[in-house]
PDB file of C-alpha atoms in Angstrom:
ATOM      1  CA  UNK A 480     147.790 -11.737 116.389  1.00 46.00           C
ATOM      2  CA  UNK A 481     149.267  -8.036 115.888  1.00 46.00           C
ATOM      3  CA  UNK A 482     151.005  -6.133 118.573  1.00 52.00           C
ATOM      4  CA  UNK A 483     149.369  -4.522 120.736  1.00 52.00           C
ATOM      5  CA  UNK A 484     151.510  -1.190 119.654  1.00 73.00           C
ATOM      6  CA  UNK A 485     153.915  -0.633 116.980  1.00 90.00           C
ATOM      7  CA  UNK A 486     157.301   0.770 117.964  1.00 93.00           C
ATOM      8  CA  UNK A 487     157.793   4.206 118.107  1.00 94.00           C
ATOM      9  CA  UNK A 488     160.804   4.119 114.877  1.00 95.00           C
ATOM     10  CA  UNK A 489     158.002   2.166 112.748  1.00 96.00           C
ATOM     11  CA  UNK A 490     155.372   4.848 113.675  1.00 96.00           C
ATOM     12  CA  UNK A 491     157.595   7.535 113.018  1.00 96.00           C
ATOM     13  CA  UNK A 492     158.478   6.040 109.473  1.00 97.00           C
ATOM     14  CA  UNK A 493     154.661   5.803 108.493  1.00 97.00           C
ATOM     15  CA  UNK A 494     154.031   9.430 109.950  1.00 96.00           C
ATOM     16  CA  UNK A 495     156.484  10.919 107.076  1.00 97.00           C
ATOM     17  CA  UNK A 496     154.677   7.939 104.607  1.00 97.00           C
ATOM     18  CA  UNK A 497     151.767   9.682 105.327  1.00 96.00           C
ATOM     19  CA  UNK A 498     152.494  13.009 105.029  1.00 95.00           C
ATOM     20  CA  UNK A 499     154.536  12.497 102.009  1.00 94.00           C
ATOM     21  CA  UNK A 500     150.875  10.764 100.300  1.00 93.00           C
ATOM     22  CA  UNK A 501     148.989  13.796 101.489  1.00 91.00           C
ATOM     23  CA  UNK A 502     151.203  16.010  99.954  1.00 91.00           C
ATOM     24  CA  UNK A 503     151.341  14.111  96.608  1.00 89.00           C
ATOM     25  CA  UNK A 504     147.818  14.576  96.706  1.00 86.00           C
ATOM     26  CA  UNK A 505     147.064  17.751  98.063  1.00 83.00           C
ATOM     27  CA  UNK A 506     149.375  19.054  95.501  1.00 83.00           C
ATOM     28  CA  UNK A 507     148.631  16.907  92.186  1.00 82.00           C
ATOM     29  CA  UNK A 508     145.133  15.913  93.257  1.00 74.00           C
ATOM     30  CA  UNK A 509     142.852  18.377  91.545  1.00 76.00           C
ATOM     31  CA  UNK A 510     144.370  16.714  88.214  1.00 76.00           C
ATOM     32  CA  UNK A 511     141.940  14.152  88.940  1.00 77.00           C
ATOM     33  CA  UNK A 512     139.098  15.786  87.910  1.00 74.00           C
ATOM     34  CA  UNK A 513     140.724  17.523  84.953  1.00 78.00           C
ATOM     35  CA  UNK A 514     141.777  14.381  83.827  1.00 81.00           C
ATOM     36  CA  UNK A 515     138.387  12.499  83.860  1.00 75.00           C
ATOM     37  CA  UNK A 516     137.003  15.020  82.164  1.00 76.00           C
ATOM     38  CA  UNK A 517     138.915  14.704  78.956  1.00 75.00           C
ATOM     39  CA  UNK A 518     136.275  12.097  77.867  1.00 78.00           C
ATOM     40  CA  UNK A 519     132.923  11.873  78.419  1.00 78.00           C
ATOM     41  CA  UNK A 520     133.771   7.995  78.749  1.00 78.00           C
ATOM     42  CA  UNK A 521     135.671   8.478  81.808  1.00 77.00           C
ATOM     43  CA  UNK A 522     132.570  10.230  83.627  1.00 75.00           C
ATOM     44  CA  UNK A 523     130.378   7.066  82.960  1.00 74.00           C
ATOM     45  CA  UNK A 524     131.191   5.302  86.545  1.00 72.00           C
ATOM     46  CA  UNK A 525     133.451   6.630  88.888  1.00 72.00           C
ATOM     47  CA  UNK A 526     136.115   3.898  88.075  1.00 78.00           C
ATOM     48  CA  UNK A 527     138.480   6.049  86.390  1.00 76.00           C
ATOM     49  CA  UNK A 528     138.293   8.555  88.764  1.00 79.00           C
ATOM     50  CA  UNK A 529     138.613   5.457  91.661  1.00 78.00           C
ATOM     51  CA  UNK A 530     141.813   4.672  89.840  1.00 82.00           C
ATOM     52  CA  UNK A 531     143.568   7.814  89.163  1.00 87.00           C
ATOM     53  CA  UNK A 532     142.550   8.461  93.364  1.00 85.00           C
ATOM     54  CA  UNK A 533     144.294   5.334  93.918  1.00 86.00           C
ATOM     55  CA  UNK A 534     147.340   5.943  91.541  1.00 89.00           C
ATOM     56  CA  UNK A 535     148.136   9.019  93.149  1.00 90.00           C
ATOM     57  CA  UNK A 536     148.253   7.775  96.385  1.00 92.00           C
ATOM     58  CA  UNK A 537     150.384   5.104  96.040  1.00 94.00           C
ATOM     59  CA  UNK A 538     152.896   7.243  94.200  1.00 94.00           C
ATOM     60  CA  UNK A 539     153.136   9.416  97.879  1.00 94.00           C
ATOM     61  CA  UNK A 540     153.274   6.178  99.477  1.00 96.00           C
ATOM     62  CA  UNK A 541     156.009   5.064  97.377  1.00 96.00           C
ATOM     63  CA  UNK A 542     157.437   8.550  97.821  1.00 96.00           C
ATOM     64  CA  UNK A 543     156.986   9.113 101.275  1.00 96.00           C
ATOM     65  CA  UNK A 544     158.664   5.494 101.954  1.00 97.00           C
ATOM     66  CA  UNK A 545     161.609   6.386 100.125  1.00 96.00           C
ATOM     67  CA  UNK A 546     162.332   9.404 102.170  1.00 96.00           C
ATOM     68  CA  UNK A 547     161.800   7.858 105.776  1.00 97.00           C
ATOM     69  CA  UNK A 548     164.071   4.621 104.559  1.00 96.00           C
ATOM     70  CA  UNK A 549     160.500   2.227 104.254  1.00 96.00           C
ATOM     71  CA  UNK A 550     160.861  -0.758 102.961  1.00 92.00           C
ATOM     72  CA  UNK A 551     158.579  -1.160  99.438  1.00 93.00           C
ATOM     73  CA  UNK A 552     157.130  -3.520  97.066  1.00 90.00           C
ATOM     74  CA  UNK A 553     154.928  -3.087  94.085  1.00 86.00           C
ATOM     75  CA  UNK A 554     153.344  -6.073  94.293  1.00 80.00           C
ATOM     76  CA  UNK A 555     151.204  -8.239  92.219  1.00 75.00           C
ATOM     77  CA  UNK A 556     147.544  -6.699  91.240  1.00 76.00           C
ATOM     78  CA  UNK A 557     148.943  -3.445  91.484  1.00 81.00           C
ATOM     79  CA  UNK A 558     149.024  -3.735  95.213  1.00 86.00           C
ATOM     80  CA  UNK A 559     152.005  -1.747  97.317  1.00 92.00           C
ATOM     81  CA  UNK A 560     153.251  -3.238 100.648  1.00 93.00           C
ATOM     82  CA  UNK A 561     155.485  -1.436 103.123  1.00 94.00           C
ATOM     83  CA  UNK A 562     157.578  -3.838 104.909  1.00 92.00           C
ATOM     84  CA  UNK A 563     159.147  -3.631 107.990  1.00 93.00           C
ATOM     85  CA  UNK A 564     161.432  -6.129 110.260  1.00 89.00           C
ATOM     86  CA  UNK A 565     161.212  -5.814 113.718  1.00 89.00           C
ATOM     87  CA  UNK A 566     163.141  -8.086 115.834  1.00 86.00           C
ATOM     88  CA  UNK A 567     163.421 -11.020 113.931  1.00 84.00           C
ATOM     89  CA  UNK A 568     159.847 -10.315 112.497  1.00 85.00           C
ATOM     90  CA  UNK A 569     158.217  -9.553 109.566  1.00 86.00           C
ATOM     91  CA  UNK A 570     154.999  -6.109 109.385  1.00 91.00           C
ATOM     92  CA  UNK A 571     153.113  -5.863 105.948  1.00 91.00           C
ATOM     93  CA  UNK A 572     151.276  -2.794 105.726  1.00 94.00           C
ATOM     94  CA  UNK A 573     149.308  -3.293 102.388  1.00 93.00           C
ATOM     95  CA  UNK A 574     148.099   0.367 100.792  1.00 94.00           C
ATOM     96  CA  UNK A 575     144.366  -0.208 100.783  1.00 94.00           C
ATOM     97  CA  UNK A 576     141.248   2.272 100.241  1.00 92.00           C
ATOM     98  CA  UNK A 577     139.015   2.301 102.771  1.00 94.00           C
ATOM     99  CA  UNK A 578     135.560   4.022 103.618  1.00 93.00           C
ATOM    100  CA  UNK A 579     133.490   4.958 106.932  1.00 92.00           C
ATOM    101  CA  UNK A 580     130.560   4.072 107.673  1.00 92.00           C
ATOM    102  CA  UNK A 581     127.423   5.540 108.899  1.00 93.00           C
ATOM    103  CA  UNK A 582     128.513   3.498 112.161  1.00 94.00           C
ATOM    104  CA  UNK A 583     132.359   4.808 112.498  1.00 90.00           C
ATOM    105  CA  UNK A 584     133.515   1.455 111.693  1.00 91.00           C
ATOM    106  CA  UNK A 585     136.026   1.189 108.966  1.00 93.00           C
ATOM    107  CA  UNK A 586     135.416  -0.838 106.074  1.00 93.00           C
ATOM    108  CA  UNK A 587     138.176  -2.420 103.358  1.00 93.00           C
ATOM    109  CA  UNK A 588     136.960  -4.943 100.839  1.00 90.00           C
ATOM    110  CA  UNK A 589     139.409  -7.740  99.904  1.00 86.00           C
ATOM    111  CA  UNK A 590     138.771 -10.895  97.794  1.00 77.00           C
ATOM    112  CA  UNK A 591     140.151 -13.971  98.009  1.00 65.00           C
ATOM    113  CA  UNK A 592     143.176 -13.780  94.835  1.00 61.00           C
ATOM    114  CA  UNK A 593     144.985 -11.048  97.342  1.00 62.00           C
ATOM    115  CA  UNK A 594     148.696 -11.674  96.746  1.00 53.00           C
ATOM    116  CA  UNK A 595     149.760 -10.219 100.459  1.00 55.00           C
ATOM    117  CA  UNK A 596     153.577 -10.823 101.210  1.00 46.00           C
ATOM    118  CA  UNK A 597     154.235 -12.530  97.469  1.00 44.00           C
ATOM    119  CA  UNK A 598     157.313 -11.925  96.166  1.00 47.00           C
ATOM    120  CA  UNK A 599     158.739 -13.338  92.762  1.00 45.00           C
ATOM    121  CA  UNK A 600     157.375 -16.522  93.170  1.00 45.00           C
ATOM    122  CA  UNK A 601     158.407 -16.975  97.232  1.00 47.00           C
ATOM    123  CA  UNK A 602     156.072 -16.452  99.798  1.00 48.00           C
ATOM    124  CA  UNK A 603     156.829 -13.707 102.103  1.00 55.00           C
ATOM    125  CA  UNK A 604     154.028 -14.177 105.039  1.00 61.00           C
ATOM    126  CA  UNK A 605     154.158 -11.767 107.217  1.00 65.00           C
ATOM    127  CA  UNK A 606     153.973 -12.107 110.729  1.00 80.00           C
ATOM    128  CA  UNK A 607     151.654  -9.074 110.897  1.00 85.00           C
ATOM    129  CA  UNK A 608     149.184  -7.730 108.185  1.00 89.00           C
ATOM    130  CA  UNK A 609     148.324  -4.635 108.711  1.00 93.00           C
ATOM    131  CA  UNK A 610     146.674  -1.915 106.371  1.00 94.00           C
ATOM    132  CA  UNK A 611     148.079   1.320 105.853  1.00 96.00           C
ATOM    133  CA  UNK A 612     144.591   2.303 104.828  1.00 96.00           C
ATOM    134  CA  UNK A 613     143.374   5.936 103.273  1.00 94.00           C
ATOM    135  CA  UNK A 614     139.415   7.744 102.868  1.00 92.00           C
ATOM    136  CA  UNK A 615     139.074   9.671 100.082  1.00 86.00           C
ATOM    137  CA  UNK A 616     136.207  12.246  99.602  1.00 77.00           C
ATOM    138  CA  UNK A 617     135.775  14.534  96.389  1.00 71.00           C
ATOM    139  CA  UNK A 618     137.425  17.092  98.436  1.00 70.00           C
ATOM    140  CA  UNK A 619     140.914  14.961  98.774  1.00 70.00           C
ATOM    141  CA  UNK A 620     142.388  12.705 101.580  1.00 68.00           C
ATOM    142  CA  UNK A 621     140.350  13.181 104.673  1.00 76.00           C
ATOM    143  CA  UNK A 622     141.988  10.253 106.786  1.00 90.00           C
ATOM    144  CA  UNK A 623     145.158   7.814 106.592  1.00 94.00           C
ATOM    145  CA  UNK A 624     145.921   5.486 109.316  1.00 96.00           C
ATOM    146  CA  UNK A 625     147.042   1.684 109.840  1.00 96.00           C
ATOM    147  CA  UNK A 626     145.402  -1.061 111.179  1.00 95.00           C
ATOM    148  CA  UNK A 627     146.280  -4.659 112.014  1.00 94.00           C
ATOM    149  CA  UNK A 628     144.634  -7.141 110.080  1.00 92.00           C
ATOM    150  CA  UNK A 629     143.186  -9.517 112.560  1.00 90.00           C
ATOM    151  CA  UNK A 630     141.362 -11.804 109.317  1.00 87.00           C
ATOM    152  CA  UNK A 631     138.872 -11.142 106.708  1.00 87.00           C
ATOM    153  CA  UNK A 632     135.130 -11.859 106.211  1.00 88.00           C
ATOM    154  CA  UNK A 633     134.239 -14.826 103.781  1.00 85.00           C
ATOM    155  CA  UNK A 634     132.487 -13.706 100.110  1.00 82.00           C
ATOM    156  CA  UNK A 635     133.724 -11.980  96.913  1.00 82.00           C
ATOM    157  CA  UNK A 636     134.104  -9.676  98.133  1.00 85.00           C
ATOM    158  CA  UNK A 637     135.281 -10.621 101.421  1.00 86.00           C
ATOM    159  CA  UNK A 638     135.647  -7.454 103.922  1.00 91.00           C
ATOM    160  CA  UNK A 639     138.553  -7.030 106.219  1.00 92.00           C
ATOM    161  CA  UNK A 640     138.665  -7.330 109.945  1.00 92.00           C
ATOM    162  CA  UNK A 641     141.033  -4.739 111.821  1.00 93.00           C
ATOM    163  CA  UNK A 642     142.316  -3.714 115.222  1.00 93.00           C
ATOM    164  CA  UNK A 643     142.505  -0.780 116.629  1.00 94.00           C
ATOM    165  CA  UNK A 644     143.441   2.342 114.228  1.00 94.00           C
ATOM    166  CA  UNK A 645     146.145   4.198 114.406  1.00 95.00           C
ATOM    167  CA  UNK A 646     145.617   7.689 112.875  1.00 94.00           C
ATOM    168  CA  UNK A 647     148.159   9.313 110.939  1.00 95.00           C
ATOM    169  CA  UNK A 648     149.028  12.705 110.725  1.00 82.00           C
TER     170      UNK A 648
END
């Protein structure tokens, strides 16, 4: 189970994450749509468009955690983790897309070949998953926050089931 809060140097570090991603993307983000529109291929599905989103905000991420001293790892499947150890234990805060629902309630899709906390062959599980999780609209980033990962719904794809949210600003 995930603490109940995170301490206040971790929260601090993934406040400049996070403003360091909105900036990539308020800044680069309209090349998005420039970009997709170079081929009428890319305009088919909004997969390219998905990806580029995603691309983008994982270079802030990566970014942003180099400026505030994070811990990263481009992981397998293209995933990035932010890793922290906090007395003697191990947070994972996996960059993952997310989307609101009609209800408020948060949803993140996973499947069941997520590589969370693999490293080179040796298994890094983490003590606490947690999602450093973004919503992206056609405007640009409308929300980032982190979430513990409390375990994930069975089916391909599975959906993720979070604690509490902690926005970020």
């Amino acid at each position: 189970m995930a603490m109940s809060h995170l301490p206040e140097r971790v929260l601090a570090q993934l406040h400049i994450v996070a403003h360091e991603a909105a900036e990539v993307f308020g800044e680069r983000g309209y090349r998005i749509d420039a970009a997709v529109q170079l081929d009428s291929s890319f305009c088919v599905s909004s997969r390219p468009k998905s990806a580029l989103t995603r691309s983008l905000v994982d270079e802030g991420v990566r970014i942003g955690a180099s400026r505030a001293g994070v811990d990263f790892l481009d992981a397998r499947g293209g995933a990035v983790d932010l890793r922290f150890e906090v007395g003697g234990r191990y947070l994972v805060f996996r960059v993952k897309r997310a989307r609101r629902l009609q209800s408020g309630e948060v949803d993140i899709l996973t499947n069941a070949g997520s590589t969370w906390g693999i490293e080179d062959d040796i298994a890094i599980i983490p003590d606490e998953p947690w999602v450093f999780a973004f919503i992206a609209s056609e405007d640009g980033l409308i929300e980032l926050f982190v979430a513990p990962v409390y375990g994930a719904t069975e089916g391909s794809p599975g959906h993720l089931i979070l604690g509490p949210e902690i926005r970020l600003e």
